[in-house]
PDB file of C-alpha atoms in Angstrom:
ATOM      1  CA  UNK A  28       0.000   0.000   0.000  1.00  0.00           C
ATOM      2  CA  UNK A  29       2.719   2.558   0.846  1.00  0.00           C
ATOM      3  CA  UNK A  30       4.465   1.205  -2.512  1.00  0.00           C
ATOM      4  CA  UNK A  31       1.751   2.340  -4.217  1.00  0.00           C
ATOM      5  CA  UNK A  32       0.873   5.402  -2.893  1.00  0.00           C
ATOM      6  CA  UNK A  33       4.455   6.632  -3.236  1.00  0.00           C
ATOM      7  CA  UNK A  34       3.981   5.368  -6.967  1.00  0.00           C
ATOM      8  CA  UNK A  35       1.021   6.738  -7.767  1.00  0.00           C
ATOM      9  CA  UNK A  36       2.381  10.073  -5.911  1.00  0.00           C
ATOM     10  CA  UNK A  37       5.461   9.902  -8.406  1.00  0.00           C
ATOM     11  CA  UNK A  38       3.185  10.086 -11.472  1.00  0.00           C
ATOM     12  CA  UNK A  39       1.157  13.322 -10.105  1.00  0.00           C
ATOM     13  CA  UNK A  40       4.995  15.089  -9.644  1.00  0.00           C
ATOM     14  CA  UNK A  41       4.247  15.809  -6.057  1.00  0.00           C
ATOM     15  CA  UNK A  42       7.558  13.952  -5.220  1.00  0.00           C
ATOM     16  CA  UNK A  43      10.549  12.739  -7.025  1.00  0.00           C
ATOM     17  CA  UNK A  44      11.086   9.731  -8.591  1.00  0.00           C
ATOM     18  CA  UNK A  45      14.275   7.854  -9.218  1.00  0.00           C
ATOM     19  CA  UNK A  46      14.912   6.643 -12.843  1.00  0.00           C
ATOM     20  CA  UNK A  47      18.252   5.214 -13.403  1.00  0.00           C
ATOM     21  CA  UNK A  48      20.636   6.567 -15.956  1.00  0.00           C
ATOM     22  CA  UNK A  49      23.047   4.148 -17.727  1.00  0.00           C
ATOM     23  CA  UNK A  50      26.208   6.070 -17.908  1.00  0.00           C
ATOM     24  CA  UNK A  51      28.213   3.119 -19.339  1.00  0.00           C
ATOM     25  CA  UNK A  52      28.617  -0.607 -20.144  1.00  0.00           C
ATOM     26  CA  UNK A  53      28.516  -1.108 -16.908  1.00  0.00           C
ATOM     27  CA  UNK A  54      27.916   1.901 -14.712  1.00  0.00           C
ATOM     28  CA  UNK A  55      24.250   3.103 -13.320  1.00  0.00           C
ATOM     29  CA  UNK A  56      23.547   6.486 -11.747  1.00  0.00           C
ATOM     30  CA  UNK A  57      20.479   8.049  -9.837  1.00  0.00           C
ATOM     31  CA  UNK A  58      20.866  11.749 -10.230  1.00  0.00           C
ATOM     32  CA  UNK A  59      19.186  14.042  -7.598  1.00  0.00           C
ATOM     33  CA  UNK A  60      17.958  17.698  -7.520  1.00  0.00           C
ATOM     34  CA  UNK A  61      19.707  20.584  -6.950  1.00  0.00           C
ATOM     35  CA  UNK A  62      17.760  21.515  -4.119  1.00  0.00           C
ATOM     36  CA  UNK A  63      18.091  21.455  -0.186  1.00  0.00           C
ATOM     37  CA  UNK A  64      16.263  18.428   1.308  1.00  0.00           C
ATOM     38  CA  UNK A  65      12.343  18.885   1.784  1.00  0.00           C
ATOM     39  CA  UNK A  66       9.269  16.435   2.267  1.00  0.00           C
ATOM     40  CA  UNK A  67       8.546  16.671  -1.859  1.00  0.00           C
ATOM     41  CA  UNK A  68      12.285  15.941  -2.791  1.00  0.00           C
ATOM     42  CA  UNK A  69      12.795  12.969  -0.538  1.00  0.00           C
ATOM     43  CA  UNK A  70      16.079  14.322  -0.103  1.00  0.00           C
ATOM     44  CA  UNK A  71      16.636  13.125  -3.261  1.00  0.00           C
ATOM     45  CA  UNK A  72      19.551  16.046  -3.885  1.00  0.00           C
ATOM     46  CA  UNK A  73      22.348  14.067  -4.644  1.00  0.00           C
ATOM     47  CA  UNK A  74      24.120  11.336  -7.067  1.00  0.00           C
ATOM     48  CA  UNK A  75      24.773   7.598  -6.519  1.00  0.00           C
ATOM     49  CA  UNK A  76      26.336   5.345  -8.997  1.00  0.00           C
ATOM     50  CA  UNK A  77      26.644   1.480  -9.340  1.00  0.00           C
ATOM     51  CA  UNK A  78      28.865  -0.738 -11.313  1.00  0.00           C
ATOM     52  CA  UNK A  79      27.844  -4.168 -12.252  1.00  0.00           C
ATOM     53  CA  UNK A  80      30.641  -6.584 -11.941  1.00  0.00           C
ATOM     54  CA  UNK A  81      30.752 -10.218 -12.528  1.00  0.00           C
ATOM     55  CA  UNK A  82      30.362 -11.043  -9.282  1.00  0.00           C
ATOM     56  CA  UNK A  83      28.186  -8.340  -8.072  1.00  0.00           C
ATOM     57  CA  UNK A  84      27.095  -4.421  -7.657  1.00  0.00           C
ATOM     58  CA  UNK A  85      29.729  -2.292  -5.903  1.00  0.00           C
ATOM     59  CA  UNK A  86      28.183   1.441  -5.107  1.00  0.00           C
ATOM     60  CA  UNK A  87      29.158   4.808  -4.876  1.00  0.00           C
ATOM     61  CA  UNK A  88      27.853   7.065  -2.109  1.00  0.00           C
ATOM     62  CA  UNK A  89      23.718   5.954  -0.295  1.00  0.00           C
ATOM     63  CA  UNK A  90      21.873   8.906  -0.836  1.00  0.00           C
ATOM     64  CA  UNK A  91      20.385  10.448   1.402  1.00  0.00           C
ATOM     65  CA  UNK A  92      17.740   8.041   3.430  1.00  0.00           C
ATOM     66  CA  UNK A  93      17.464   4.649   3.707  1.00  0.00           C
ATOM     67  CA  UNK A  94      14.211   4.856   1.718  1.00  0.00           C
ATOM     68  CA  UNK A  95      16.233   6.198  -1.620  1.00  0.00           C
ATOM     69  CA  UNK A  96      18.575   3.564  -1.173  1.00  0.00           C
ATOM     70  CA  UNK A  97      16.409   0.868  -0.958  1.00  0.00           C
ATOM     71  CA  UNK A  98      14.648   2.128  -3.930  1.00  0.00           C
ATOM     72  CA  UNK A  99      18.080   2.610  -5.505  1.00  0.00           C
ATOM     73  CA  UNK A 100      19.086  -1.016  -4.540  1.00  0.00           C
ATOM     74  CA  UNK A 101      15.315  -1.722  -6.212  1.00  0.00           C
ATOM     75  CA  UNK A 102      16.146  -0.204  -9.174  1.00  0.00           C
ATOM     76  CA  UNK A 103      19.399  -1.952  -9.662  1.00  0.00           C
ATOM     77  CA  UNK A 104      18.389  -5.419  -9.153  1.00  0.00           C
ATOM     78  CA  UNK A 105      15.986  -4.768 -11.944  1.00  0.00           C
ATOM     79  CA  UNK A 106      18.734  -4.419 -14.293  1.00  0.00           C
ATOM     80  CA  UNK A 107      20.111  -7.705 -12.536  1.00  0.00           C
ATOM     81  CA  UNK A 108      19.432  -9.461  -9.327  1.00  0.00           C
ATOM     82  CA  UNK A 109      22.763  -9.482  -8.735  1.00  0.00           C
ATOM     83  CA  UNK A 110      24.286  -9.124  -4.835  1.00  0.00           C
ATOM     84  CA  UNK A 111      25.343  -5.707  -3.438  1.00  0.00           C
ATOM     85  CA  UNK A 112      28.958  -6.309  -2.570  1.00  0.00           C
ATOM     86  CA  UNK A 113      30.196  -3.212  -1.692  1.00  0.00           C
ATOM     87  CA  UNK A 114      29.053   0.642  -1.103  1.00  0.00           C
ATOM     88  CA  UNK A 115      31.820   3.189  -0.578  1.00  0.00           C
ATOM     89  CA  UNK A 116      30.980   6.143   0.464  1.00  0.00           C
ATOM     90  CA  UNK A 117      32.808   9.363  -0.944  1.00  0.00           C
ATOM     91  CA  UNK A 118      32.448  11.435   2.682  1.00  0.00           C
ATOM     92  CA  UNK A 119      30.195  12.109   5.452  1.00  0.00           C
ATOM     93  CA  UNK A 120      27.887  14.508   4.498  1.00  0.00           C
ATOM     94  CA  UNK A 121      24.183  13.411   4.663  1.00  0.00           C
ATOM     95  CA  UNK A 122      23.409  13.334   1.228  1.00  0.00           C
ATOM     96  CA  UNK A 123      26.172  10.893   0.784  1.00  0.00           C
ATOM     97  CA  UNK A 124      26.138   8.632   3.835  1.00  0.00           C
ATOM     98  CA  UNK A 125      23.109   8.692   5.240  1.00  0.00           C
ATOM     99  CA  UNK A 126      20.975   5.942   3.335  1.00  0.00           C
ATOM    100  CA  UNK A 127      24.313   3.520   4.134  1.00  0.00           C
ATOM    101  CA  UNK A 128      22.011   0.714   6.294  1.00  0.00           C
ATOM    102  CA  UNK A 129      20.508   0.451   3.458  1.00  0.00           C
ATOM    103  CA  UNK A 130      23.044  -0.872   2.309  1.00  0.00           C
ATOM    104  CA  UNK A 131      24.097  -2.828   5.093  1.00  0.00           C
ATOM    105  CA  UNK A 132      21.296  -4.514   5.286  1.00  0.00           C
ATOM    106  CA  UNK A 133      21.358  -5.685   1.628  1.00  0.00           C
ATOM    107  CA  UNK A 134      24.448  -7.197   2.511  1.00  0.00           C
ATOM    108  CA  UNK A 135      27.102  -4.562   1.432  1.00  0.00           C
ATOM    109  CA  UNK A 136      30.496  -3.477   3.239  1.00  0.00           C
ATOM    110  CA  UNK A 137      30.261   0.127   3.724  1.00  0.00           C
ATOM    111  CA  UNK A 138      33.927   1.435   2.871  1.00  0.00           C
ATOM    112  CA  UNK A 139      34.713   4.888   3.843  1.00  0.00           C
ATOM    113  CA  UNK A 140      37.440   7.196   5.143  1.00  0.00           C
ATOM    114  CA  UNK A 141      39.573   6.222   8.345  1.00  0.00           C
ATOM    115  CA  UNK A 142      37.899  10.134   9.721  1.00  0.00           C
ATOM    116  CA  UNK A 143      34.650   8.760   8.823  1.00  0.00           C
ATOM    117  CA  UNK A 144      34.613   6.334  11.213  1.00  0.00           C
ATOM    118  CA  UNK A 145      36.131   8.584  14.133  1.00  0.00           C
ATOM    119  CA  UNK A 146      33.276  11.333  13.256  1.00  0.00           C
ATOM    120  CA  UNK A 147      30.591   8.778  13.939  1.00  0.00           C
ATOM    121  CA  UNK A 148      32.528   6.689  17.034  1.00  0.00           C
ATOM    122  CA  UNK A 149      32.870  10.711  18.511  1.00  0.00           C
ATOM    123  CA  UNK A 150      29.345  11.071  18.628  1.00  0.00           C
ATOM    124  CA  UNK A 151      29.585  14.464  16.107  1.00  0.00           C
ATOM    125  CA  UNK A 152      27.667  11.982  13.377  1.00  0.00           C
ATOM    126  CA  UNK A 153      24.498  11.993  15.760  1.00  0.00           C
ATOM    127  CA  UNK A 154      24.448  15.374  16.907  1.00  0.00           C
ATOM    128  CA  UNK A 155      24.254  16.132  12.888  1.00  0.00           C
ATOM    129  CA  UNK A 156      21.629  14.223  12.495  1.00  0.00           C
ATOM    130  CA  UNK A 157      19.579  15.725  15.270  1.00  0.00           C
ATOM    131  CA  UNK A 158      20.322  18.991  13.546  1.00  0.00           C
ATOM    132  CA  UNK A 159      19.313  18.080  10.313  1.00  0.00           C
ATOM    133  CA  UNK A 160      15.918  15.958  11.648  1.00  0.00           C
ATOM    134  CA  UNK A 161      15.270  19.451  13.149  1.00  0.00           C
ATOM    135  CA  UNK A 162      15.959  21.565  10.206  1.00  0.00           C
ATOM    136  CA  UNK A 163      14.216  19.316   7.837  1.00  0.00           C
ATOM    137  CA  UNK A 164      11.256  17.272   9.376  1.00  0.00           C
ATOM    138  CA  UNK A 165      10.363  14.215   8.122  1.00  0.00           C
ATOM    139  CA  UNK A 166      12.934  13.705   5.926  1.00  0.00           C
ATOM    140  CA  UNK A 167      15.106  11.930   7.843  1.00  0.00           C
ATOM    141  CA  UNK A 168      13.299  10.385  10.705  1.00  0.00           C
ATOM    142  CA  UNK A 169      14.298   6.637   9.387  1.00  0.00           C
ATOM    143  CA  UNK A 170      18.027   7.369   9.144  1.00  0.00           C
ATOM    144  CA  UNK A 171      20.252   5.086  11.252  1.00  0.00           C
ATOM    145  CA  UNK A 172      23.780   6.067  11.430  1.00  0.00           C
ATOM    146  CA  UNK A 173      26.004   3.204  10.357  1.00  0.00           C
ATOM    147  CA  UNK A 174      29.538   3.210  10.363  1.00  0.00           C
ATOM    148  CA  UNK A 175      31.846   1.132   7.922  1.00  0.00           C
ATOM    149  CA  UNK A 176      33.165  -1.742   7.651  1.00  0.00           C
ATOM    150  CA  UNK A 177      36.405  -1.280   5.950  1.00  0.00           C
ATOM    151  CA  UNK A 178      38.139   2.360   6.596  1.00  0.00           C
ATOM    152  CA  UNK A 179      40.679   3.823   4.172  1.00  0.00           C
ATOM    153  CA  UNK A 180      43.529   6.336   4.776  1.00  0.00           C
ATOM    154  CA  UNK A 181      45.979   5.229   1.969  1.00  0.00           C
ATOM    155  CA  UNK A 182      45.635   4.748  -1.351  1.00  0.00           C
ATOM    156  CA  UNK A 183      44.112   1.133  -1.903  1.00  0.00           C
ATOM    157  CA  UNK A 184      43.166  -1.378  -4.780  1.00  0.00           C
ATOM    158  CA  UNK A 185      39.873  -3.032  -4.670  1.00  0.00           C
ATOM    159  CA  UNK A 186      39.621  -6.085  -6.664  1.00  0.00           C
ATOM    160  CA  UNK A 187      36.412  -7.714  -6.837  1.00  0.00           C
ATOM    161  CA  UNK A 188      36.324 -10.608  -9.640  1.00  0.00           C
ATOM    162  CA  UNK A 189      38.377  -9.564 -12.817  1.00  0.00           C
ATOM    163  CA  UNK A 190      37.449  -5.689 -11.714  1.00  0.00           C
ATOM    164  CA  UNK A 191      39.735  -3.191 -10.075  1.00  0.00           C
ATOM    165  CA  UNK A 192      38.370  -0.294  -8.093  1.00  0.00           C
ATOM    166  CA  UNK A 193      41.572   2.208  -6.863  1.00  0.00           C
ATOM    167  CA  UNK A 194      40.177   4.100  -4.029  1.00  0.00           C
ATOM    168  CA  UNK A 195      42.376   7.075  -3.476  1.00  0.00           C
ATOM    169  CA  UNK A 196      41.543   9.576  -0.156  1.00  0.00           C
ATOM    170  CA  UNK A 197      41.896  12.978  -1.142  1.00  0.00           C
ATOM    171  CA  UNK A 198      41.842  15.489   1.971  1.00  0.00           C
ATOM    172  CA  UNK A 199      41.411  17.619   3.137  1.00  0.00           C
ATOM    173  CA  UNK A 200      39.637  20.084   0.677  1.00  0.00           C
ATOM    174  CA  UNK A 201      35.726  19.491   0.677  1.00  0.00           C
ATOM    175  CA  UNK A 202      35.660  17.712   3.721  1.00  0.00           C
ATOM    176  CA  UNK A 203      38.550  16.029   5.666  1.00  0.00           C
ATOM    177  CA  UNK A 204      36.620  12.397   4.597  1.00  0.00           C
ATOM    178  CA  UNK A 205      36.624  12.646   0.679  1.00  0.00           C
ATOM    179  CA  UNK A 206      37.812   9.945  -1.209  1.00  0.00           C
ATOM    180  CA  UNK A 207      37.507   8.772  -4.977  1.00  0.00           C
ATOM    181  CA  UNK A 208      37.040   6.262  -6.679  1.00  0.00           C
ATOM    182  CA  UNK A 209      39.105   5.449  -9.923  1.00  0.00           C
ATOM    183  CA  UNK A 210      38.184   2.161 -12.541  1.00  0.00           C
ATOM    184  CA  UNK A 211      39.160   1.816 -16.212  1.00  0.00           C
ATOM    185  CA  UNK A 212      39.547   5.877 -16.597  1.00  0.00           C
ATOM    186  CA  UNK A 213      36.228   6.587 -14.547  1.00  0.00           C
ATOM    187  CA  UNK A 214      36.673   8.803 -12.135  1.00  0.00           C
ATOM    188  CA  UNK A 215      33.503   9.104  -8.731  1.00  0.00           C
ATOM    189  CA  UNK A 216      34.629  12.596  -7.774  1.00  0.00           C
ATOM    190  CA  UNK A 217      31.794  12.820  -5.146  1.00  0.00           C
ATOM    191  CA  UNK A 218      31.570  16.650  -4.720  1.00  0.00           C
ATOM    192  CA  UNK A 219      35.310  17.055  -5.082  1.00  0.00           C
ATOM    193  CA  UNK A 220      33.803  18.063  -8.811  1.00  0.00           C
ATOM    194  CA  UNK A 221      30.323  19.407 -10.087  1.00  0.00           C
ATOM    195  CA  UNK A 222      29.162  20.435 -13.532  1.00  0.00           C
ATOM    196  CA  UNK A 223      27.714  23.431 -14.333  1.00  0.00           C
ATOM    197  CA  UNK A 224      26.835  23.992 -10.276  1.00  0.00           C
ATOM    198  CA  UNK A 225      28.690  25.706  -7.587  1.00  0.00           C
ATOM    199  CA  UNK A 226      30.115  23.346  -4.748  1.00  0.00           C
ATOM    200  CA  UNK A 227      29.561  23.611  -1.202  1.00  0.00           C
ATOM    201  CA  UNK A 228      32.993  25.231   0.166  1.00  0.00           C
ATOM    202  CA  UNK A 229      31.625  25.846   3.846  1.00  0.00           C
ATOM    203  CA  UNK A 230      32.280  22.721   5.749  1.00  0.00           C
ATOM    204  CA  UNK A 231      33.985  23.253   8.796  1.00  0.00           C
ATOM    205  CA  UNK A 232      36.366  20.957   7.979  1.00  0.00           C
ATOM    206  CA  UNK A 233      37.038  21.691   4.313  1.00  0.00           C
ATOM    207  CA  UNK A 234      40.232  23.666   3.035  1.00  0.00           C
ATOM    208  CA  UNK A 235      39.815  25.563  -0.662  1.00  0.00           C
ATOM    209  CA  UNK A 236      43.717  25.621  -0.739  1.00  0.00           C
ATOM    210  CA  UNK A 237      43.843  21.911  -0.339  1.00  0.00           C
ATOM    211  CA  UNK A 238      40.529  21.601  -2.677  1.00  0.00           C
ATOM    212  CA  UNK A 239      43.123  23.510  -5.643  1.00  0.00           C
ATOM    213  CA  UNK A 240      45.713  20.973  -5.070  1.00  0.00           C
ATOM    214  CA  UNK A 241      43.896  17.633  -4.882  1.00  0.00           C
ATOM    215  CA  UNK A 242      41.667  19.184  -8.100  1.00  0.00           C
ATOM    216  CA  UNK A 243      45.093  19.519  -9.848  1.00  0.00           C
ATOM    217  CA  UNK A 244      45.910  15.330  -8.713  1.00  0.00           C
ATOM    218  CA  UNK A 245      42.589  14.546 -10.153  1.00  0.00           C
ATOM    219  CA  UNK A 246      43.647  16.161 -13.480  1.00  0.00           C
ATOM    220  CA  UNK A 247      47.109  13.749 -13.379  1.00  0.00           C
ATOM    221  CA  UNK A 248      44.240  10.401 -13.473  1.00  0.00           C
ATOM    222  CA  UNK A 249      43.298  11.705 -16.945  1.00  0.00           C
ATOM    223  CA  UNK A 250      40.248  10.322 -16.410  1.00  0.00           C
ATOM    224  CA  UNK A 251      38.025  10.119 -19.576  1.00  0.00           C
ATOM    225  CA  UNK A 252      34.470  10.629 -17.438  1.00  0.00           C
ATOM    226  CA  UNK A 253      34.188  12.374 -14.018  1.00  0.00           C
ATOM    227  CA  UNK A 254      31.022  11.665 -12.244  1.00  0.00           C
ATOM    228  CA  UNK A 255      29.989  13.829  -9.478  1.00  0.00           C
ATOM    229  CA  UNK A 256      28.144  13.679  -6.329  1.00  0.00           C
ATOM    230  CA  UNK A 257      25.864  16.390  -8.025  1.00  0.00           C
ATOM    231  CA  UNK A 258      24.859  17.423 -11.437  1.00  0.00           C
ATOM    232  CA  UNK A 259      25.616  15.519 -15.179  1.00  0.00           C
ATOM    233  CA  UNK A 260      28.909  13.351 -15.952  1.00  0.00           C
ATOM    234  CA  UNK A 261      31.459  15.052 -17.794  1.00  0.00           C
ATOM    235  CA  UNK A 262      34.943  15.036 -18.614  1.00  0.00           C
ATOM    236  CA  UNK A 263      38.277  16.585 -17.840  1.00  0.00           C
ATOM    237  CA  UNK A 264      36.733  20.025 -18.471  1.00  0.00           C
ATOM    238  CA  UNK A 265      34.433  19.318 -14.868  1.00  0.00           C
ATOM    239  CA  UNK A 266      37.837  19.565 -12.948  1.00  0.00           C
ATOM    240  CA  UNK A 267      38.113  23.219 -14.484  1.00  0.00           C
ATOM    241  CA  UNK A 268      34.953  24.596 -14.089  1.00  0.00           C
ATOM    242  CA  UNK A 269      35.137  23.816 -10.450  1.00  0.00           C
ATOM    243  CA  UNK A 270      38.870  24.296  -9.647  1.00  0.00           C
ATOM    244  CA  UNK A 271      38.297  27.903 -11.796  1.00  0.00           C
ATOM    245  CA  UNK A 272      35.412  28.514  -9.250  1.00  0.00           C
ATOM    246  CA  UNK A 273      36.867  27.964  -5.794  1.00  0.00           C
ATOM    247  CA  UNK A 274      40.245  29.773  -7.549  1.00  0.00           C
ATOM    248  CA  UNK A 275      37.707  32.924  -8.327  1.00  0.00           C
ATOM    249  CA  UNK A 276      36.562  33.063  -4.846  1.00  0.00           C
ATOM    250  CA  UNK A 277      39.832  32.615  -3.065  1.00  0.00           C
ATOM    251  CA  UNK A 278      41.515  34.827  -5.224  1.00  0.00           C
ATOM    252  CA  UNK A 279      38.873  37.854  -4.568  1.00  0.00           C
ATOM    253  CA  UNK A 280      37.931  37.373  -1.286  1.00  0.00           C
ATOM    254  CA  UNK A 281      42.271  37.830  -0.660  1.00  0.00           C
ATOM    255  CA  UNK A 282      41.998  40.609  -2.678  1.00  0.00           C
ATOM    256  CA  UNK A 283      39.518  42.382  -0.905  1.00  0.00           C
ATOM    257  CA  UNK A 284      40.800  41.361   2.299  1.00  0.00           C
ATOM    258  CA  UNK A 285      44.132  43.386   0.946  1.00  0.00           C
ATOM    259  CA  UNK A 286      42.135  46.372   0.508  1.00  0.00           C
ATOM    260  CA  UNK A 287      40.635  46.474   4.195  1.00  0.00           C
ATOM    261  CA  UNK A 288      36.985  45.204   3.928  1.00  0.00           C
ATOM    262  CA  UNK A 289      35.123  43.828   6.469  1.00  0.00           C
ATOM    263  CA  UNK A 290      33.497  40.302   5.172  1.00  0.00           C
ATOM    264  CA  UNK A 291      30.090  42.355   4.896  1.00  0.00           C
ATOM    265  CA  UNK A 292      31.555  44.291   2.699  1.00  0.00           C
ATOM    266  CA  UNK A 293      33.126  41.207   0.664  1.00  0.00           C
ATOM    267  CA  UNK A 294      29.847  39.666   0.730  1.00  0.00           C
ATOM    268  CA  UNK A 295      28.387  42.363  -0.796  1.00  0.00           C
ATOM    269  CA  UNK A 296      31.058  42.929  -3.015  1.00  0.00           C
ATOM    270  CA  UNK A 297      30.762  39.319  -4.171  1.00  0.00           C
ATOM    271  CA  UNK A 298      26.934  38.657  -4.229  1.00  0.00           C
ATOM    272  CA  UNK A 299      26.827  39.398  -7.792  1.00  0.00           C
ATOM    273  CA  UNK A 300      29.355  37.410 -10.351  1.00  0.00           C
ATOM    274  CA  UNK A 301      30.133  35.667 -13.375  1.00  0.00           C
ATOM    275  CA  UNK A 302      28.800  32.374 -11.577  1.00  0.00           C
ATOM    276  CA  UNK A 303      25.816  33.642 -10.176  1.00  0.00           C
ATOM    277  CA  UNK A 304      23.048  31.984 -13.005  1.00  0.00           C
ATOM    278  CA  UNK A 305      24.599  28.338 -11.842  1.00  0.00           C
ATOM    279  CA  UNK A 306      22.296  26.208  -9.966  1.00  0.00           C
ATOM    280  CA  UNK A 307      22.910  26.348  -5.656  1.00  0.00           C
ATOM    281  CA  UNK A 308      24.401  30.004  -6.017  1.00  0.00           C
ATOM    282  CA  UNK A 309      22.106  31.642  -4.018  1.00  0.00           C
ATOM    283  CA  UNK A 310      22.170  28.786  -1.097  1.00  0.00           C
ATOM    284  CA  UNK A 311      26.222  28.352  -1.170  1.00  0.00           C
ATOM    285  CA  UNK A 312      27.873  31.208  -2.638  1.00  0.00           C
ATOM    286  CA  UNK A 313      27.965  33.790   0.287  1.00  0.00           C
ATOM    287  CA  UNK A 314      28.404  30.543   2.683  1.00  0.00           C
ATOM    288  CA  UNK A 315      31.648  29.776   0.461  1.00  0.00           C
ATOM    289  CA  UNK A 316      32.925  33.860   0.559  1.00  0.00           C
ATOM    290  CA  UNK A 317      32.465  33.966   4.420  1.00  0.00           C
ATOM    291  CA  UNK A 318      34.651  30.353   4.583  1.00  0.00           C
ATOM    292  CA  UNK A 319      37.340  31.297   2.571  1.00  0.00           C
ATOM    293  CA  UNK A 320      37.521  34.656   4.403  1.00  0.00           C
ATOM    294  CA  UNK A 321      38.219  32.989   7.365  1.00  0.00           C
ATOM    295  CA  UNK A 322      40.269  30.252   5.919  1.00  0.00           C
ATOM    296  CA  UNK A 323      42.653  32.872   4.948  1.00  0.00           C
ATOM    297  CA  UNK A 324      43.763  34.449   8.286  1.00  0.00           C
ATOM    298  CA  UNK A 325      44.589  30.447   9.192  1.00  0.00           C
ATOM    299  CA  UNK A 326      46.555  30.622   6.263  1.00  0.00           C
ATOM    300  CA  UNK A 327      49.118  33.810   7.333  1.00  0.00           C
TER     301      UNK A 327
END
């Protein structure tokens, strides 16, 4: 009954459904708004991608709830009702991480940073979900925090049958948990990348000057197709847009600091720019000027 209601509220467009895209031979995504979580979205504001091996589905990133990634894992074993194996998760954000029991329940190892772990055996992990339960009702009333089962803080090789998945970490610079996933030239950039959309630079953890320099190690992969936590897959020309963004900001937001302004006056300065039509401007923009600012003075 609540199948079918959620169906039949899919077809009206009160809420949004997941279709899968295939992306490759062998590679599946479910693409999410660009939106902040609400009741009609799901929280369906984010990317998750699957690649069908020969023994099995290994994921990228959960979404957002464990409803979305059941209905992801749904989806999937429509294509072929094949076992989850794996689900690595790109970093801890809620979006991302979230909808991991999911997973877990399907049978999946959760794979994740080595910081992803200590964030949720602190206890931070559940105070962020209190917040965001609060900011955000009934989006995320279901989620149950579940921490992985294999942690990362080098690079490693994951071979599963006659496929090899290189997961790399790559911190700090959105968060101090990212890390990507690299296989045949593909490279899961999480939100390390976005396309056409301006990234989130405002977690309290995240460093734009480290963001420039692990943007420039992505570009040494060569990868042929970057797929992103947000937005369409693209290629090399992804890496620019986004490292030329978080370069524009840096660059005058230390310009401005030069000259004397206060960060109200920075803000202001900086409200209106050459990035301004590109989806998530108006919600991260001014969050990602008042970062940097103070990222800077650390940097002295």
């Amino acid at each position: 009954m609540v199948r079918t209601l959620l169906t039949f509220l899919i077809s009206l467009g009160f809420i949004f459904g997941m279709e899968l895209k295939k992306v490759s031979e062998s590679i599946y995504m479910a693409q999410g708004v660009n939106a902040l979580p609400s009741k009609e979205n799901r929280g369906f504001m984010s990317n998750a991608y699957a690649v069908l091996t020969d023994e099995g589905w290994v994921v990228v990133d959960t979404l957002s709830t464990p409803e979305l990634g059941r209905e992801f894992i749904s989806e999937l074993k429509k294509i072929k009702d094949a076992p989850i194996l794996y689900a690595i998760v790109t970093h801890y954000h809620m979006d991302h991480w979230f909808g991991a029991s999911a997973f877990k329940e399907a049978g999946a190892k959760i794979v994740a940073h080595k910081n992803l772990k200590d964030f949720y055996d602190s206890g931070e992990a559940d105070s962020v979900l209190n917040g965001v339960k609060s900011s955000f009702p009934g989006v995320f009333d279901n989620v149950k925090l579940t921490p992985p089962d294999v942690v990362v803080d080098s690079r490693v090789k994951l071979r599963v049958g006659n496929d090899t998945f290189l997961i790399i970490p790559m911190t700090p610079a959105h968060t101090n948990t990212d890390i990507v996933v690299f296989k045949n030239r593909v490279l899961f950039a999480g939100d390390l990348t976005a396309k056409r959309r301006i990234v989130f630079m405002g977690d309290r953890n995240a460093s734009s000057k480290g963001w420039v320099e692990v943007l420039n190690k992505l570009k040494e992969l060569k990868p042929k197709l970057v797929l992103s936590g947000h937005g369409e897959p693209g290629g090399l020309e992804v890496i620019k847009e986004t490292q030329d963004y978080i370069a524009f900001v840096r660059e005058n937001v230390a310009r401005l600091k030069d000259e004397g302004k206060f960060i109200d006056e920075i803000r202001e300065a900086l409200k209106d720019t050459p990035y301004k039509n590109l989806p998530m401007y108006d919600v991260f923009h001014l969050r990602n000027v008042y970062r940097v600012f103070n990222e800077l003075d650390m940097e002295l």
